[in-house]
Amino acid sequence: MSHHYSGPDFGFPRGDARLDFTDLYAFPKPGDSRKSILVMNVHPSAFVNPPAPTTTEPFAPEGLYEFKIDTDGDAVADIAYRVRFSTSEGGRQTATLRRVVGAQAAGMDDSGQIIVEGAPVSMGPEARVTESGEHRFFAGWRSDPFFFDVPGAMNGLQFTGDDFFADKDVCSIVLEVPNSALAPKRLGLWARTLVGAGGKWVQVDRGALPAQAVFLVGTERDAYLAGEPVDDARFVAGFAHALEHAGGYAPDEATRVAATLLPEMMSYDPTRPASFPTNGRTLTDDAGDAFLGILTNGKVTEDGVEAHIDLLAEFPYLGPPHNVSMPSHSTSPIATELCKASRRMSSS
């Protein structure tokens, strides 16, 4: 799996599917190298334990969704794009996008310069896009671009090429931004979700690289999801322990590899072609295979699943959603094995 179901027992952080971060992508705009595309996916369309559809409301009105950008290599955000959503009325929801720079970008609030206000959220197959100056914005239900053989992963890595996500949906936030609004050189990128609680913002989920928070954090899950990349050194030992157990790494090598995975940020240079894991991540990069190679110390390097073919050639690039009201593939045996695997990793 990617970062889907990062809560306990493959559930959702704080039990709220709308705040569950699933994937992050960053790549140059096709046909225009002066701009970049940033994609944050949240809210899987189906539970796995027990199998059932999640809520039809795409985004949490009490939540905050952020792209965090480190421009100087200190693992602290220097730029943030923040998105808030209205309450759902009559099956409709709108979004406001803000941009903030400097010390405020590392803070816990929803301030910032308004880039887009009142943008319609796409509730169905039509991609409703909002333009503002050099920015374009999309938010709404989309076909999940992540591809991976989850049943095979839960069956001792005996893969058959069964793509669990082939008919699943997510809620996407897609930005087209000028590179001048990012950084003139390589940057670090991550995403996070927050919720308003007791008059303050509380971080619920965060991530940048696929599968780490699901398979490697173990008993430190809550602290990890609530943490910041700048403090990630404290999790190296836990990551190393999980790698020893899962991949048979020697202790010193496990520590070395764990240190390459932290702090958890996606490295992206907007002046170069994107290719995961070296530079950003496109919608067709096989991030699942990349993680398998790390997890197993090179013993397993592919799951036999190919990229999805429902992607669009233009903004917002992700394909139209499937039927978000009905889950499929989320069968009870798979849900049971997911929970067993989670407990094994947490107790190892």
PDB file of N, CA, C and O in Angstrom, residues 254-288:
ATOM      1  N   ALA A 254      20.802  -1.748   8.216  1.00  0.00           N
ATOM      2  CA  ALA A 254      19.426  -1.309   8.428  1.00  0.00           C
ATOM      3  C   ALA A 254      19.386   0.142   8.890  1.00  0.00           C
ATOM      4  O   ALA A 254      18.554   0.938   8.438  1.00  0.00           O
ATOM      5  N   THR A 255      20.299   0.508   9.768  1.00  0.00           N
ATOM      6  CA  THR A 255      20.367   1.893  10.244  1.00  0.00           C
ATOM      7  C   THR A 255      20.742   2.839   9.120  1.00  0.00           C
ATOM      8  O   THR A 255      20.182   3.930   8.990  1.00  0.00           O
ATOM      9  N   ARG A 256      21.682   2.405   8.288  1.00  0.00           N
ATOM     10  CA  ARG A 256      22.095   3.254   7.170  1.00  0.00           C
ATOM     11  C   ARG A 256      20.934   3.484   6.220  1.00  0.00           C
ATOM     12  O   ARG A 256      20.672   4.624   5.798  1.00  0.00           O
ATOM     13  N   VAL A 257      20.199   2.426   5.863  1.00  0.00           N
ATOM     14  CA  VAL A 257      19.082   2.550   4.932  1.00  0.00           C
ATOM     15  C   VAL A 257      17.960   3.387   5.556  1.00  0.00           C
ATOM     16  O   VAL A 257      17.360   4.241   4.894  1.00  0.00           O
ATOM     17  N   ALA A 258      17.683   3.153   6.831  1.00  0.00           N
ATOM     18  CA  ALA A 258      16.638   3.924   7.508  1.00  0.00           C
ATOM     19  C   ALA A 258      16.942   5.413   7.456  1.00  0.00           C
ATOM     20  O   ALA A 258      16.040   6.239   7.257  1.00  0.00           O
ATOM     21  N   ALA A 259      18.214   5.755   7.615  1.00  0.00           N
ATOM     22  CA  ALA A 259      18.600   7.165   7.596  1.00  0.00           C
ATOM     23  C   ALA A 259      18.396   7.799   6.231  1.00  0.00           C
ATOM     24  O   ALA A 259      18.200   9.019   6.130  1.00  0.00           O
ATOM     25  N   THR A 260      18.403   7.001   5.159  1.00  0.00           N
ATOM     26  CA  THR A 260      18.158   7.556   3.824  1.00  0.00           C
ATOM     27  C   THR A 260      16.677   7.838   3.598  1.00  0.00           C
ATOM     28  O   THR A 260      16.321   8.585   2.678  1.00  0.00           O
ATOM     29  N   LEU A 261      15.803   7.244   4.405  1.00  0.00           N
ATOM     30  CA  LEU A 261      14.363   7.432   4.262  1.00  0.00           C
ATOM     31  C   LEU A 261      13.842   8.613   5.078  1.00  0.00           C
ATOM     32  O   LEU A 261      12.670   8.985   4.961  1.00  0.00           O
ATOM     33  N   LEU A 262      14.690   9.153   5.918  1.00  0.00           N
ATOM     34  CA  LEU A 262      14.304  10.240   6.811  1.00  0.00           C
ATOM     35  C   LEU A 262      15.301  11.391   6.702  1.00  0.00           C
ATOM     36  O   LEU A 262      16.486  11.147   6.446  1.00  0.00           O
ATOM     37  N   PRO A 263      14.882  12.638   6.890  1.00  0.00           N
ATOM     38  CA  PRO A 263      13.504  13.069   7.124  1.00  0.00           C
ATOM     39  C   PRO A 263      12.606  12.778   5.927  1.00  0.00           C
ATOM     40  O   PRO A 263      13.070  12.781   4.779  1.00  0.00           O
ATOM     41  N   GLU A 264      11.339  12.507   6.204  1.00  0.00           N
ATOM     42  CA  GLU A 264      10.431  12.125   5.129  1.00  0.00           C
ATOM     43  C   GLU A 264       9.977  13.348   4.337  1.00  0.00           C
ATOM     44  O   GLU A 264       9.035  14.049   4.705  1.00  0.00           O
ATOM     45  N   MET A 265      10.667  13.563   3.233  1.00  0.00           N
ATOM     46  CA  MET A 265      10.308  14.606   2.272  1.00  0.00           C
ATOM     47  C   MET A 265      10.574  14.055   0.876  1.00  0.00           C
ATOM     48  O   MET A 265      11.448  13.213   0.694  1.00  0.00           O
ATOM     49  N   MET A 266       9.823  14.520  -0.099  1.00  0.00           N
ATOM     50  CA  MET A 266      10.067  14.177  -1.490  1.00  0.00           C
ATOM     51  C   MET A 266      11.014  15.203  -2.092  1.00  0.00           C
ATOM     52  O   MET A 266      10.767  16.407  -2.027  1.00  0.00           O
ATOM     53  N   SER A 267      12.098  14.730  -2.666  1.00  0.00           N
ATOM     54  CA  SER A 267      13.052  15.620  -3.313  1.00  0.00           C
ATOM     55  C   SER A 267      12.567  15.944  -4.719  1.00  0.00           C
ATOM     56  O   SER A 267      12.204  15.041  -5.483  1.00  0.00           O
ATOM     57  N   TYR A 268      12.542  17.235  -5.057  1.00  0.00           N
ATOM     58  CA  TYR A 268      12.020  17.638  -6.365  1.00  0.00           C
ATOM     59  C   TYR A 268      12.770  18.849  -6.890  1.00  0.00           C
ATOM     60  O   TYR A 268      12.865  19.879  -6.218  1.00  0.00           O
ATOM     61  N   ASP A 269      13.306  18.709  -8.092  1.00  0.00           N
ATOM     62  CA  ASP A 269      13.930  19.810  -8.827  1.00  0.00           C
ATOM     63  C   ASP A 269      13.052  20.105 -10.029  1.00  0.00           C
ATOM     64  O   ASP A 269      12.977  19.295 -10.964  1.00  0.00           O
ATOM     65  N   PRO A 270      12.338  21.237 -10.032  1.00  0.00           N
ATOM     66  CA  PRO A 270      11.392  21.520 -11.117  1.00  0.00           C
ATOM     67  C   PRO A 270      12.046  21.730 -12.478  1.00  0.00           C
ATOM     68  O   PRO A 270      11.337  21.752 -13.490  1.00  0.00           O
ATOM     69  N   THR A 271      13.364  21.858 -12.521  1.00  0.00           N
ATOM     70  CA  THR A 271      14.042  22.066 -13.796  1.00  0.00           C
ATOM     71  C   THR A 271      14.428  20.757 -14.466  1.00  0.00           C
ATOM     72  O   THR A 271      14.944  20.775 -15.588  1.00  0.00           O
ATOM     73  N   ARG A 272      14.168  19.618 -13.797  1.00  0.00           N
ATOM     74  CA  ARG A 272      14.549  18.314 -14.343  1.00  0.00           C
ATOM     75  C   ARG A 272      13.319  17.433 -14.520  1.00  0.00           C
ATOM     76  O   ARG A 272      12.317  17.615 -13.815  1.00  0.00           O
ATOM     77  N   PRO A 273      13.376  16.456 -15.428  1.00  0.00           N
ATOM     78  CA  PRO A 273      12.260  15.523 -15.567  1.00  0.00           C
ATOM     79  C   PRO A 273      12.007  14.784 -14.261  1.00  0.00           C
ATOM     80  O   PRO A 273      12.947  14.476 -13.518  1.00  0.00           O
ATOM     81  N   ALA A 274      10.764  14.492 -13.961  1.00  0.00           N
ATOM     82  CA  ALA A 274      10.415  13.788 -12.728  1.00  0.00           C
ATOM     83  C   ALA A 274      10.543  12.287 -12.917  1.00  0.00           C
ATOM     84  O   ALA A 274      10.187  11.740 -13.968  1.00  0.00           O
ATOM     85  N   SER A 275      11.055  11.620 -11.888  1.00  0.00           N
ATOM     86  CA  SER A 275      11.148  10.163 -11.875  1.00  0.00           C
ATOM     87  C   SER A 275      11.387   9.722 -10.436  1.00  0.00           C
ATOM     88  O   SER A 275      12.406  10.071  -9.841  1.00  0.00           O
ATOM     89  N   PHE A 276      10.442   9.004  -9.880  1.00  0.00           N
ATOM     90  CA  PHE A 276      10.569   8.540  -8.500  1.00  0.00           C
ATOM     91  C   PHE A 276      11.549   7.361  -8.443  1.00  0.00           C
ATOM     92  O   PHE A 276      11.520   6.498  -9.306  1.00  0.00           O
ATOM     93  N   PRO A 277      12.437   7.325  -7.430  1.00  0.00           N
ATOM     94  CA  PRO A 277      12.504   8.177  -6.237  1.00  0.00           C
ATOM     95  C   PRO A 277      13.531   9.309  -6.313  1.00  0.00           C
ATOM     96  O   PRO A 277      13.748   9.991  -5.323  1.00  0.00           O
ATOM     97  N   THR A 278      14.157   9.505  -7.467  1.00  0.00           N
ATOM     98  CA  THR A 278      15.249  10.480  -7.523  1.00  0.00           C
ATOM     99  C   THR A 278      14.782  11.918  -7.665  1.00  0.00           C
ATOM    100  O   THR A 278      15.446  12.839  -7.182  1.00  0.00           O
ATOM    101  N   ASN A 279      13.643  12.131  -8.331  1.00  0.00           N
ATOM    102  CA  ASN A 279      13.181  13.508  -8.532  1.00  0.00           C
ATOM    103  C   ASN A 279      11.676  13.549  -8.695  1.00  0.00           C
ATOM    104  O   ASN A 279      11.136  13.207  -9.749  1.00  0.00           O
ATOM    105  N   GLY A 280      10.979  13.968  -7.631  1.00  0.00           N
ATOM    106  CA  GLY A 280       9.533  14.050  -7.686  1.00  0.00           C
ATOM    107  C   GLY A 280       8.886  12.696  -7.886  1.00  0.00           C
ATOM    108  O   GLY A 280       9.459  11.643  -7.581  1.00  0.00           O
ATOM    109  N   ARG A 281       7.686  12.727  -8.446  1.00  0.00           N
ATOM    110  CA  ARG A 281       6.958  11.477  -8.700  1.00  0.00           C
ATOM    111  C   ARG A 281       5.855  11.760  -9.700  1.00  0.00           C
ATOM    112  O   ARG A 281       5.047  12.680  -9.497  1.00  0.00           O
ATOM    113  N   THR A 282       5.817  11.001 -10.776  1.00  0.00           N
ATOM    114  CA  THR A 282       4.740  11.132 -11.746  1.00  0.00           C
ATOM    115  C   THR A 282       3.619  10.159 -11.392  1.00  0.00           C
ATOM    116  O   THR A 282       3.784   9.274 -10.543  1.00  0.00           O
ATOM    117  N   LEU A 283       2.484  10.306 -12.061  1.00  0.00           N
ATOM    118  CA  LEU A 283       1.330   9.456 -11.775  1.00  0.00           C
ATOM    119  C   LEU A 283       1.527   8.021 -12.247  1.00  0.00           C
ATOM    120  O   LEU A 283       0.748   7.136 -11.867  1.00  0.00           O
ATOM    121  N   THR A 284       2.550   7.775 -13.066  1.00  0.00           N
ATOM    122  CA  THR A 284       2.800   6.415 -13.564  1.00  0.00           C
ATOM    123  C   THR A 284       4.060   5.794 -12.976  1.00  0.00           C
ATOM    124  O   THR A 284       4.377   4.643 -13.288  1.00  0.00           O
ATOM    125  N   ASP A 285       4.787   6.503 -12.138  1.00  0.00           N
ATOM    126  CA  ASP A 285       5.970   5.924 -11.491  1.00  0.00           C
ATOM    127  C   ASP A 285       5.551   4.774 -10.577  1.00  0.00           C
ATOM    128  O   ASP A 285       4.577   4.893  -9.815  1.00  0.00           O
ATOM    129  N   ASP A 286       6.299   3.671 -10.622  1.00  0.00           N
ATOM    130  CA  ASP A 286       5.953   2.505  -9.812  1.00  0.00           C
ATOM    131  C   ASP A 286       6.601   2.614  -8.436  1.00  0.00           C
ATOM    132  O   ASP A 286       7.599   1.961  -8.128  1.00  0.00           O
ATOM    133  N   ALA A 287       5.995   3.445  -7.605  1.00  0.00           N
ATOM    134  CA  ALA A 287       6.525   3.670  -6.265  1.00  0.00           C
ATOM    135  C   ALA A 287       6.382   2.435  -5.387  1.00  0.00           C
ATOM    136  O   ALA A 287       7.179   2.221  -4.470  1.00  0.00           O
ATOM    137  N   GLY A 288       5.376   1.617  -5.662  1.00  0.00           N
ATOM    138  CA  GLY A 288       5.205   0.382  -4.899  1.00  0.00           C
ATOM    139  C   GLY A 288       6.381  -0.556  -5.078  1.00  0.00           C
ATOM    140  O   GLY A 288       6.898  -1.130  -4.114  1.00  0.00           O
TER     141      GLY A 288
END
